[in-house]
mmCIF file of C-alpha atoms in Angstrom:
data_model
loop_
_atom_site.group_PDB
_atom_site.id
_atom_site.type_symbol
_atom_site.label_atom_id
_atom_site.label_comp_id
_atom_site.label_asym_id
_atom_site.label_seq_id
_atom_site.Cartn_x
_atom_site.Cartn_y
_atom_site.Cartn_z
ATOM 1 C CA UNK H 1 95.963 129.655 99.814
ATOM 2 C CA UNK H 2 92.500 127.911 99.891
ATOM 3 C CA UNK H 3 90.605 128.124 103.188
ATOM 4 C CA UNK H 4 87.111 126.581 104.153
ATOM 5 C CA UNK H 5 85.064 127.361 106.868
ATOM 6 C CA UNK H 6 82.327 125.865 108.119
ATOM 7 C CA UNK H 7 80.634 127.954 111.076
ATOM 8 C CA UNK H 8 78.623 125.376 113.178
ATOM 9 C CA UNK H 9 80.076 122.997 115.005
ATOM 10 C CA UNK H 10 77.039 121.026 116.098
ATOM 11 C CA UNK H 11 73.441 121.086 115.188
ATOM 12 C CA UNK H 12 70.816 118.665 115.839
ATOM 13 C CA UNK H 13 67.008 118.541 114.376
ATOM 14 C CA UNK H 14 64.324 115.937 114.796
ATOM 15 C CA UNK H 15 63.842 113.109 112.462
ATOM 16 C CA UNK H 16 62.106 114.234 109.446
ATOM 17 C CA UNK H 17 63.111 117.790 109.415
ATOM 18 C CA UNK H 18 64.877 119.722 106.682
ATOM 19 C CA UNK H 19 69.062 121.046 108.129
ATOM 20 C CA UNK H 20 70.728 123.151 106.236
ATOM 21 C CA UNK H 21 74.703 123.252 106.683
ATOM 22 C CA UNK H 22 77.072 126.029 105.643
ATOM 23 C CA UNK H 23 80.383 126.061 104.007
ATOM 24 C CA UNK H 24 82.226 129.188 102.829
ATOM 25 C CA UNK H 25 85.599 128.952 100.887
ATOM 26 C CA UNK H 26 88.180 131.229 99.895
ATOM 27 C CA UNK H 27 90.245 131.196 96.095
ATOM 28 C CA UNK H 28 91.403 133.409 93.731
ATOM 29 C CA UNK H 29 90.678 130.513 91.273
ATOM 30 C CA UNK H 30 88.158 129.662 88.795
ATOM 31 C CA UNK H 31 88.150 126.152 87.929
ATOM 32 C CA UNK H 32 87.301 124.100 91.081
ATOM 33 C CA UNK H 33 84.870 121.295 92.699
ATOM 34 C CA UNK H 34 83.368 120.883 96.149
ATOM 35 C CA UNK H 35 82.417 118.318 98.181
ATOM 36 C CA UNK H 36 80.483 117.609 101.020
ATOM 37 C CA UNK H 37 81.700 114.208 102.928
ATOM 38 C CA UNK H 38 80.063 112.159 105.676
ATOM 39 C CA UNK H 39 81.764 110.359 108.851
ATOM 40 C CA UNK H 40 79.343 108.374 110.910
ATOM 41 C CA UNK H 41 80.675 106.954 113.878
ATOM 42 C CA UNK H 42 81.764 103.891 112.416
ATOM 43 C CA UNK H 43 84.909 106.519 111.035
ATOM 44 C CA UNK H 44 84.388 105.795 107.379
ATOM 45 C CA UNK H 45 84.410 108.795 105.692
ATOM 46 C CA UNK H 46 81.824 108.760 102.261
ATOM 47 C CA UNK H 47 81.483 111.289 99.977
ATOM 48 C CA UNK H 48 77.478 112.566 99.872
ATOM 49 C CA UNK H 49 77.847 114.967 96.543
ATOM 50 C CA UNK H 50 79.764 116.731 94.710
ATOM 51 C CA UNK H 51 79.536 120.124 92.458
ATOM 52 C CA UNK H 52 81.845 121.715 89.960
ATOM 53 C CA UNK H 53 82.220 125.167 89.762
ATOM 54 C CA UNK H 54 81.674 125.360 85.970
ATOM 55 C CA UNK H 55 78.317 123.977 86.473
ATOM 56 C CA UNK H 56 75.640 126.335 87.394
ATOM 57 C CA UNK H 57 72.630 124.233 88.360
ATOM 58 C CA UNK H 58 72.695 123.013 91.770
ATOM 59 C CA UNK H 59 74.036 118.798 92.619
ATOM 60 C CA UNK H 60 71.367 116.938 93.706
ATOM 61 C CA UNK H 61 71.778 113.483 95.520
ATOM 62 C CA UNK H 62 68.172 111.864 96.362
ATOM 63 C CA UNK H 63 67.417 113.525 99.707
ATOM 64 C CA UNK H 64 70.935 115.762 99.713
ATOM 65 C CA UNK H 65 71.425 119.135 97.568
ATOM 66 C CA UNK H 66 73.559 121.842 97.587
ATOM 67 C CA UNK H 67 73.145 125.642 97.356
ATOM 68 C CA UNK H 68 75.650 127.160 95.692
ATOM 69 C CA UNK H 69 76.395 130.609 95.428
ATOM 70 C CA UNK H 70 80.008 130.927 93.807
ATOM 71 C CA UNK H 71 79.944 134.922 94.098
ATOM 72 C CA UNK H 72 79.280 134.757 97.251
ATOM 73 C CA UNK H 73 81.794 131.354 97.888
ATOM 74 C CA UNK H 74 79.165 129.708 99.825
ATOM 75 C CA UNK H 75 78.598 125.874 99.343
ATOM 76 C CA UNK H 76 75.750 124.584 101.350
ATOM 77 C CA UNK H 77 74.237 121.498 101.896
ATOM 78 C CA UNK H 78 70.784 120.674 102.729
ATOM 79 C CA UNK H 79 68.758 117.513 103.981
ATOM 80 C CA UNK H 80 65.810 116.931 103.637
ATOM 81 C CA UNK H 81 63.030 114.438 105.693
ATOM 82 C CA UNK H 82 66.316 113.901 107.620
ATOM 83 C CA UNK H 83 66.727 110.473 109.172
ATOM 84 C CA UNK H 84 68.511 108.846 112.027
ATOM 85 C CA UNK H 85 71.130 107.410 109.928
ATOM 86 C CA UNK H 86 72.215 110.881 108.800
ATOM 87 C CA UNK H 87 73.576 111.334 112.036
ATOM 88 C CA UNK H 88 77.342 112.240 111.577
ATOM 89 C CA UNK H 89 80.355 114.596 111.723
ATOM 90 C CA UNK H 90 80.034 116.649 107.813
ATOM 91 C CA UNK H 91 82.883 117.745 106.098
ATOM 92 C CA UNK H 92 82.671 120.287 103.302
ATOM 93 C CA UNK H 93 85.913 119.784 100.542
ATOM 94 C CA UNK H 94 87.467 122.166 98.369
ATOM 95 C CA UNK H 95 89.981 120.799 95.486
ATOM 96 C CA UNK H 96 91.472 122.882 92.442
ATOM 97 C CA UNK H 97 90.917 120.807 88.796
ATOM 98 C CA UNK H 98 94.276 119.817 88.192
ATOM 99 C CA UNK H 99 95.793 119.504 91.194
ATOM 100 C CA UNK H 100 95.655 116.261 93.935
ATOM 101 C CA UNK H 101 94.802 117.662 97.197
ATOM 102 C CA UNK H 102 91.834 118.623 98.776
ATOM 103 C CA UNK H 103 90.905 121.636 101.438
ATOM 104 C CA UNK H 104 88.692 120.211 104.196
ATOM 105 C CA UNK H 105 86.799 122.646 106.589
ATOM 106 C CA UNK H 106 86.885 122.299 109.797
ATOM 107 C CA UNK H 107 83.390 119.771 110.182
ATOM 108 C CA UNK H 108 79.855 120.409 111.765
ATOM 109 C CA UNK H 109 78.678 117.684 113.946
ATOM 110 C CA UNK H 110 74.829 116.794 112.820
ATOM 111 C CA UNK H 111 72.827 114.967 115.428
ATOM 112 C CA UNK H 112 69.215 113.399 113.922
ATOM 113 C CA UNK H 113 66.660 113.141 117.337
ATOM 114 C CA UNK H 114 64.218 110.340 117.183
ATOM 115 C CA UNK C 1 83.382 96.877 96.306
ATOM 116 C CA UNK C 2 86.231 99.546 96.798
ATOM 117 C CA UNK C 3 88.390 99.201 99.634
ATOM 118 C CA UNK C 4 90.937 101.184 101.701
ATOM 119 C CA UNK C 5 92.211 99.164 104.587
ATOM 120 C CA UNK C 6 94.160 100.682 107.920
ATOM 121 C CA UNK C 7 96.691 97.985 109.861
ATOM 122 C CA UNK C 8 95.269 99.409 113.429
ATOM 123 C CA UNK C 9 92.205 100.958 114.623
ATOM 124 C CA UNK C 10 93.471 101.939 117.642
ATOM 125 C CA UNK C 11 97.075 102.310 118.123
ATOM 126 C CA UNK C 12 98.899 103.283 121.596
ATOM 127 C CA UNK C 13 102.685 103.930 121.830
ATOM 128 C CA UNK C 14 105.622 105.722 123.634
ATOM 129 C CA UNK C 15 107.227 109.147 123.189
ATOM 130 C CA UNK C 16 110.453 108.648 120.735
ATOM 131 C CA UNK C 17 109.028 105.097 119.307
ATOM 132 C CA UNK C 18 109.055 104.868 115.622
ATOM 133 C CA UNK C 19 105.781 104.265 114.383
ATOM 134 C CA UNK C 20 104.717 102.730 111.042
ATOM 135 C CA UNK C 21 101.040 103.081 109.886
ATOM 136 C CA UNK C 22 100.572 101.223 107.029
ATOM 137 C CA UNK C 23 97.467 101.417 104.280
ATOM 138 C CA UNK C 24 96.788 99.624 101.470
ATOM 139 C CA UNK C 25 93.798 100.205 98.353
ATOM 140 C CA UNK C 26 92.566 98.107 95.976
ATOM 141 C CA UNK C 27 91.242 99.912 93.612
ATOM 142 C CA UNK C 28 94.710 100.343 91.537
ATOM 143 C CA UNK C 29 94.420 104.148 92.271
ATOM 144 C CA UNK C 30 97.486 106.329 91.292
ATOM 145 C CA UNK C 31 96.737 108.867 94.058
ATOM 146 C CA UNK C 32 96.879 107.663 97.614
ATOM 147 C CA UNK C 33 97.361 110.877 100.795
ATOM 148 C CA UNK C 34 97.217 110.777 104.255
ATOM 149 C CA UNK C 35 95.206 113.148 106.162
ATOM 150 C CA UNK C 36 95.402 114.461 109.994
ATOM 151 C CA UNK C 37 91.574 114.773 111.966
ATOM 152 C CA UNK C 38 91.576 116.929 115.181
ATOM 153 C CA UNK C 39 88.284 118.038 116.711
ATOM 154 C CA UNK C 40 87.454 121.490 115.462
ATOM 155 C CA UNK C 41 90.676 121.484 113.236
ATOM 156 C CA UNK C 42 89.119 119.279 110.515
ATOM 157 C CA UNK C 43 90.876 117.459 108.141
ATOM 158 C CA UNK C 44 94.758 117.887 107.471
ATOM 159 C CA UNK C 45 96.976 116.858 104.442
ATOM 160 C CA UNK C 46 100.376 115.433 105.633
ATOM 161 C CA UNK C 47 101.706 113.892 102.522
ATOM 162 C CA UNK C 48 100.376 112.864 99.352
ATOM 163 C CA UNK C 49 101.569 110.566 96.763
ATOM 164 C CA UNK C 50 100.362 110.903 93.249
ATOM 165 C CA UNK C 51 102.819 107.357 91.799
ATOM 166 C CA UNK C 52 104.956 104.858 93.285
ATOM 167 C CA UNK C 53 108.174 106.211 94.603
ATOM 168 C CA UNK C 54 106.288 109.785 94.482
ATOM 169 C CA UNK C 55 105.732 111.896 97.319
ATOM 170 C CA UNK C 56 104.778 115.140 98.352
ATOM 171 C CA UNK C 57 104.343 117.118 101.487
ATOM 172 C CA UNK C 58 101.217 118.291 102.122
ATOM 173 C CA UNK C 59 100.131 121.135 104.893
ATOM 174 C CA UNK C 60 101.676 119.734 108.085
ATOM 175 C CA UNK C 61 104.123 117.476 106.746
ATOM 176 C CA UNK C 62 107.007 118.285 110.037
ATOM 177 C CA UNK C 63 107.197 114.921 111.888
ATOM 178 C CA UNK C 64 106.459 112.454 109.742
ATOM 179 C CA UNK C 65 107.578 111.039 106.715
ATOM 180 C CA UNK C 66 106.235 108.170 104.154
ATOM 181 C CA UNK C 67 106.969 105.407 101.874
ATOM 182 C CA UNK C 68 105.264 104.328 98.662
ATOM 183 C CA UNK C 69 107.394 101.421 97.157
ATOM 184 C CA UNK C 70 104.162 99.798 96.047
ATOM 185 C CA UNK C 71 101.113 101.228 93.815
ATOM 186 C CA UNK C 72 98.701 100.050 96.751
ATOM 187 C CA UNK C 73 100.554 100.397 99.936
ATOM 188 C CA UNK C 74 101.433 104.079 101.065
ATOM 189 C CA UNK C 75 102.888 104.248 104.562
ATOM 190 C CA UNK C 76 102.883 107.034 107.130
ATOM 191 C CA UNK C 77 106.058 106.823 109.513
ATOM 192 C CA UNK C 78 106.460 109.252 112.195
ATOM 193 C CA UNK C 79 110.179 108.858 113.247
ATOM 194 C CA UNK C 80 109.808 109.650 116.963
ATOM 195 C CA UNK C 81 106.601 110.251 117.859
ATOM 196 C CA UNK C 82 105.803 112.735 120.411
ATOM 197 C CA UNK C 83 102.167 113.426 122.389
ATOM 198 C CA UNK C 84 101.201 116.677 120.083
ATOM 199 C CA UNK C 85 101.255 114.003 116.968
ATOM 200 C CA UNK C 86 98.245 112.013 119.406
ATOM 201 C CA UNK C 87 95.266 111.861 116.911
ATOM 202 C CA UNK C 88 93.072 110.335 113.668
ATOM 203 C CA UNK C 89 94.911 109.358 111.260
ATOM 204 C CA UNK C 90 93.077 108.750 107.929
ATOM 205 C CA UNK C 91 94.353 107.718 104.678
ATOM 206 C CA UNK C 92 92.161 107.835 101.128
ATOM 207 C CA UNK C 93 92.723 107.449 97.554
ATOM 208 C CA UNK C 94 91.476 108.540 94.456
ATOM 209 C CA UNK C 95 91.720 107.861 90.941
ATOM 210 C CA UNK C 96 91.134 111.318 89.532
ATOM 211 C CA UNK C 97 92.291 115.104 90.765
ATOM 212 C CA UNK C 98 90.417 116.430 92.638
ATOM 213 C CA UNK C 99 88.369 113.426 92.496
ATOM 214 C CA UNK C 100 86.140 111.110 94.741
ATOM 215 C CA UNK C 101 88.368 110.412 98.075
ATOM 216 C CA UNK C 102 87.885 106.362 99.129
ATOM 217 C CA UNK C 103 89.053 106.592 102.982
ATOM 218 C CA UNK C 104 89.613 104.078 105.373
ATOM 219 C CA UNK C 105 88.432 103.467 108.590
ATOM 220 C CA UNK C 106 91.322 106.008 110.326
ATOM 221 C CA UNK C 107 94.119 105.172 113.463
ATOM 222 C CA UNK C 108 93.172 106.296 116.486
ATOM 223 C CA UNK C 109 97.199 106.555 117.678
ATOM 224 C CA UNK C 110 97.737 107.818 121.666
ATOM 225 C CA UNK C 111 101.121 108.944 122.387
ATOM 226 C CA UNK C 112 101.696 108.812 125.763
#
């Protein structure tokens, strides 16, 4: 079974700053994408970016990227000249090619300081 | 613009009611899944539903049940609800596996 974990449960920066969020996941497969999504606290979940596993050069998404590292199963996402409106709960994704469902971790609450 | 609409934001009912939460897209999506949120728990599947009439249980699909007789409407029906099923419900769609998830605006349902 797939598992993702994401290790911080809150962080919080001051506007402007670069935050960095982890995500590990765990599969025996080889074909697979990953997601990071966004919940604000309006509750509407958006996705931010996306990455296939295929694809070695990083997603990029104006001021959101992602670090993979599919050796090491580690699925990052970093923002950078963070603003106020990126304030939300983040939810890295983990979803098989082929098959309907996706993994969610468990979410790291990202406060933006003025 | 794509749209995934919940019939209650917030939703408070008894121990042993029936509860229907309904959800409709309109993005003629094949794929349509409702999803469990609990603080530090993240997101859970329940049940999916890939075509009309289709269904399948996701990873915590004990308590509830759904209904997909239409391609936009999927419903989530817990038959007796009890205060351990108190939480966000969310439901999504998508028109590709795995694909981009459109979600709606989640049930806040209390179970008291």
């Amino acid at each position: 079974a797939q598992t993702v974990t994401q290790s911080q449960p809150e962080m919080s920066v001051q506007e402007a700053e670069t935050v960095t969020l982890s995500c590990t996941y765990d599969t025996s497969e080889n074909n697979y994408y990953l997601f990071w999504y966004k919940q604000p606290p309006s509750r509407q979940m958006i996705l931010v970016i996306r990455q296939e596993a295929y694809k070695q050069q990083n997603a990029t998404e104006n001021r959101f990227s992602v670090n993979f590292q599919k050796a090491a199963k580690s699925f990052s996402l970093k923002i950078s000249d963070s603003q106020l409106g990126d304030t939300a709960m983040y939810f890295c994704a983990f979803g098989i090619q082929g098959a309907q469902k996706l993994v969610f971790g468990q979410g790291t609450r990202l406060t933006i300081n003025p | 613009d794509v749209k995934v609409t919940q019939s209650s934001r917030y939703l408070v009912k008894r121990t042993g009611e029936k509860v229907f939460l309904e959800c409709v897209q309109d993005m003629d999506h094949e794929n349509m899944f409702w999803y469990r949120q609990d603080p530090g728990l993240g997101l859970r599947l329940i049940y999916f539903s890939y075509d009309v009439k289709m269904k399948e249980k996701g990873d915590i699909p004990e308590g509830y049940s759904v209904s997909r007789e239409k391609k936009e409407r999927f419903s989530l029906i817990l038959e007796s609800a009890s205060t351990n099923q108190t939480s966000m419900y969310l439901c999504a769609s998508s028109l590709l596996v795995p694909g981009k998830l459109f979600f709606g605006s989640g049930t806040q349902l209390s179970v008291l």
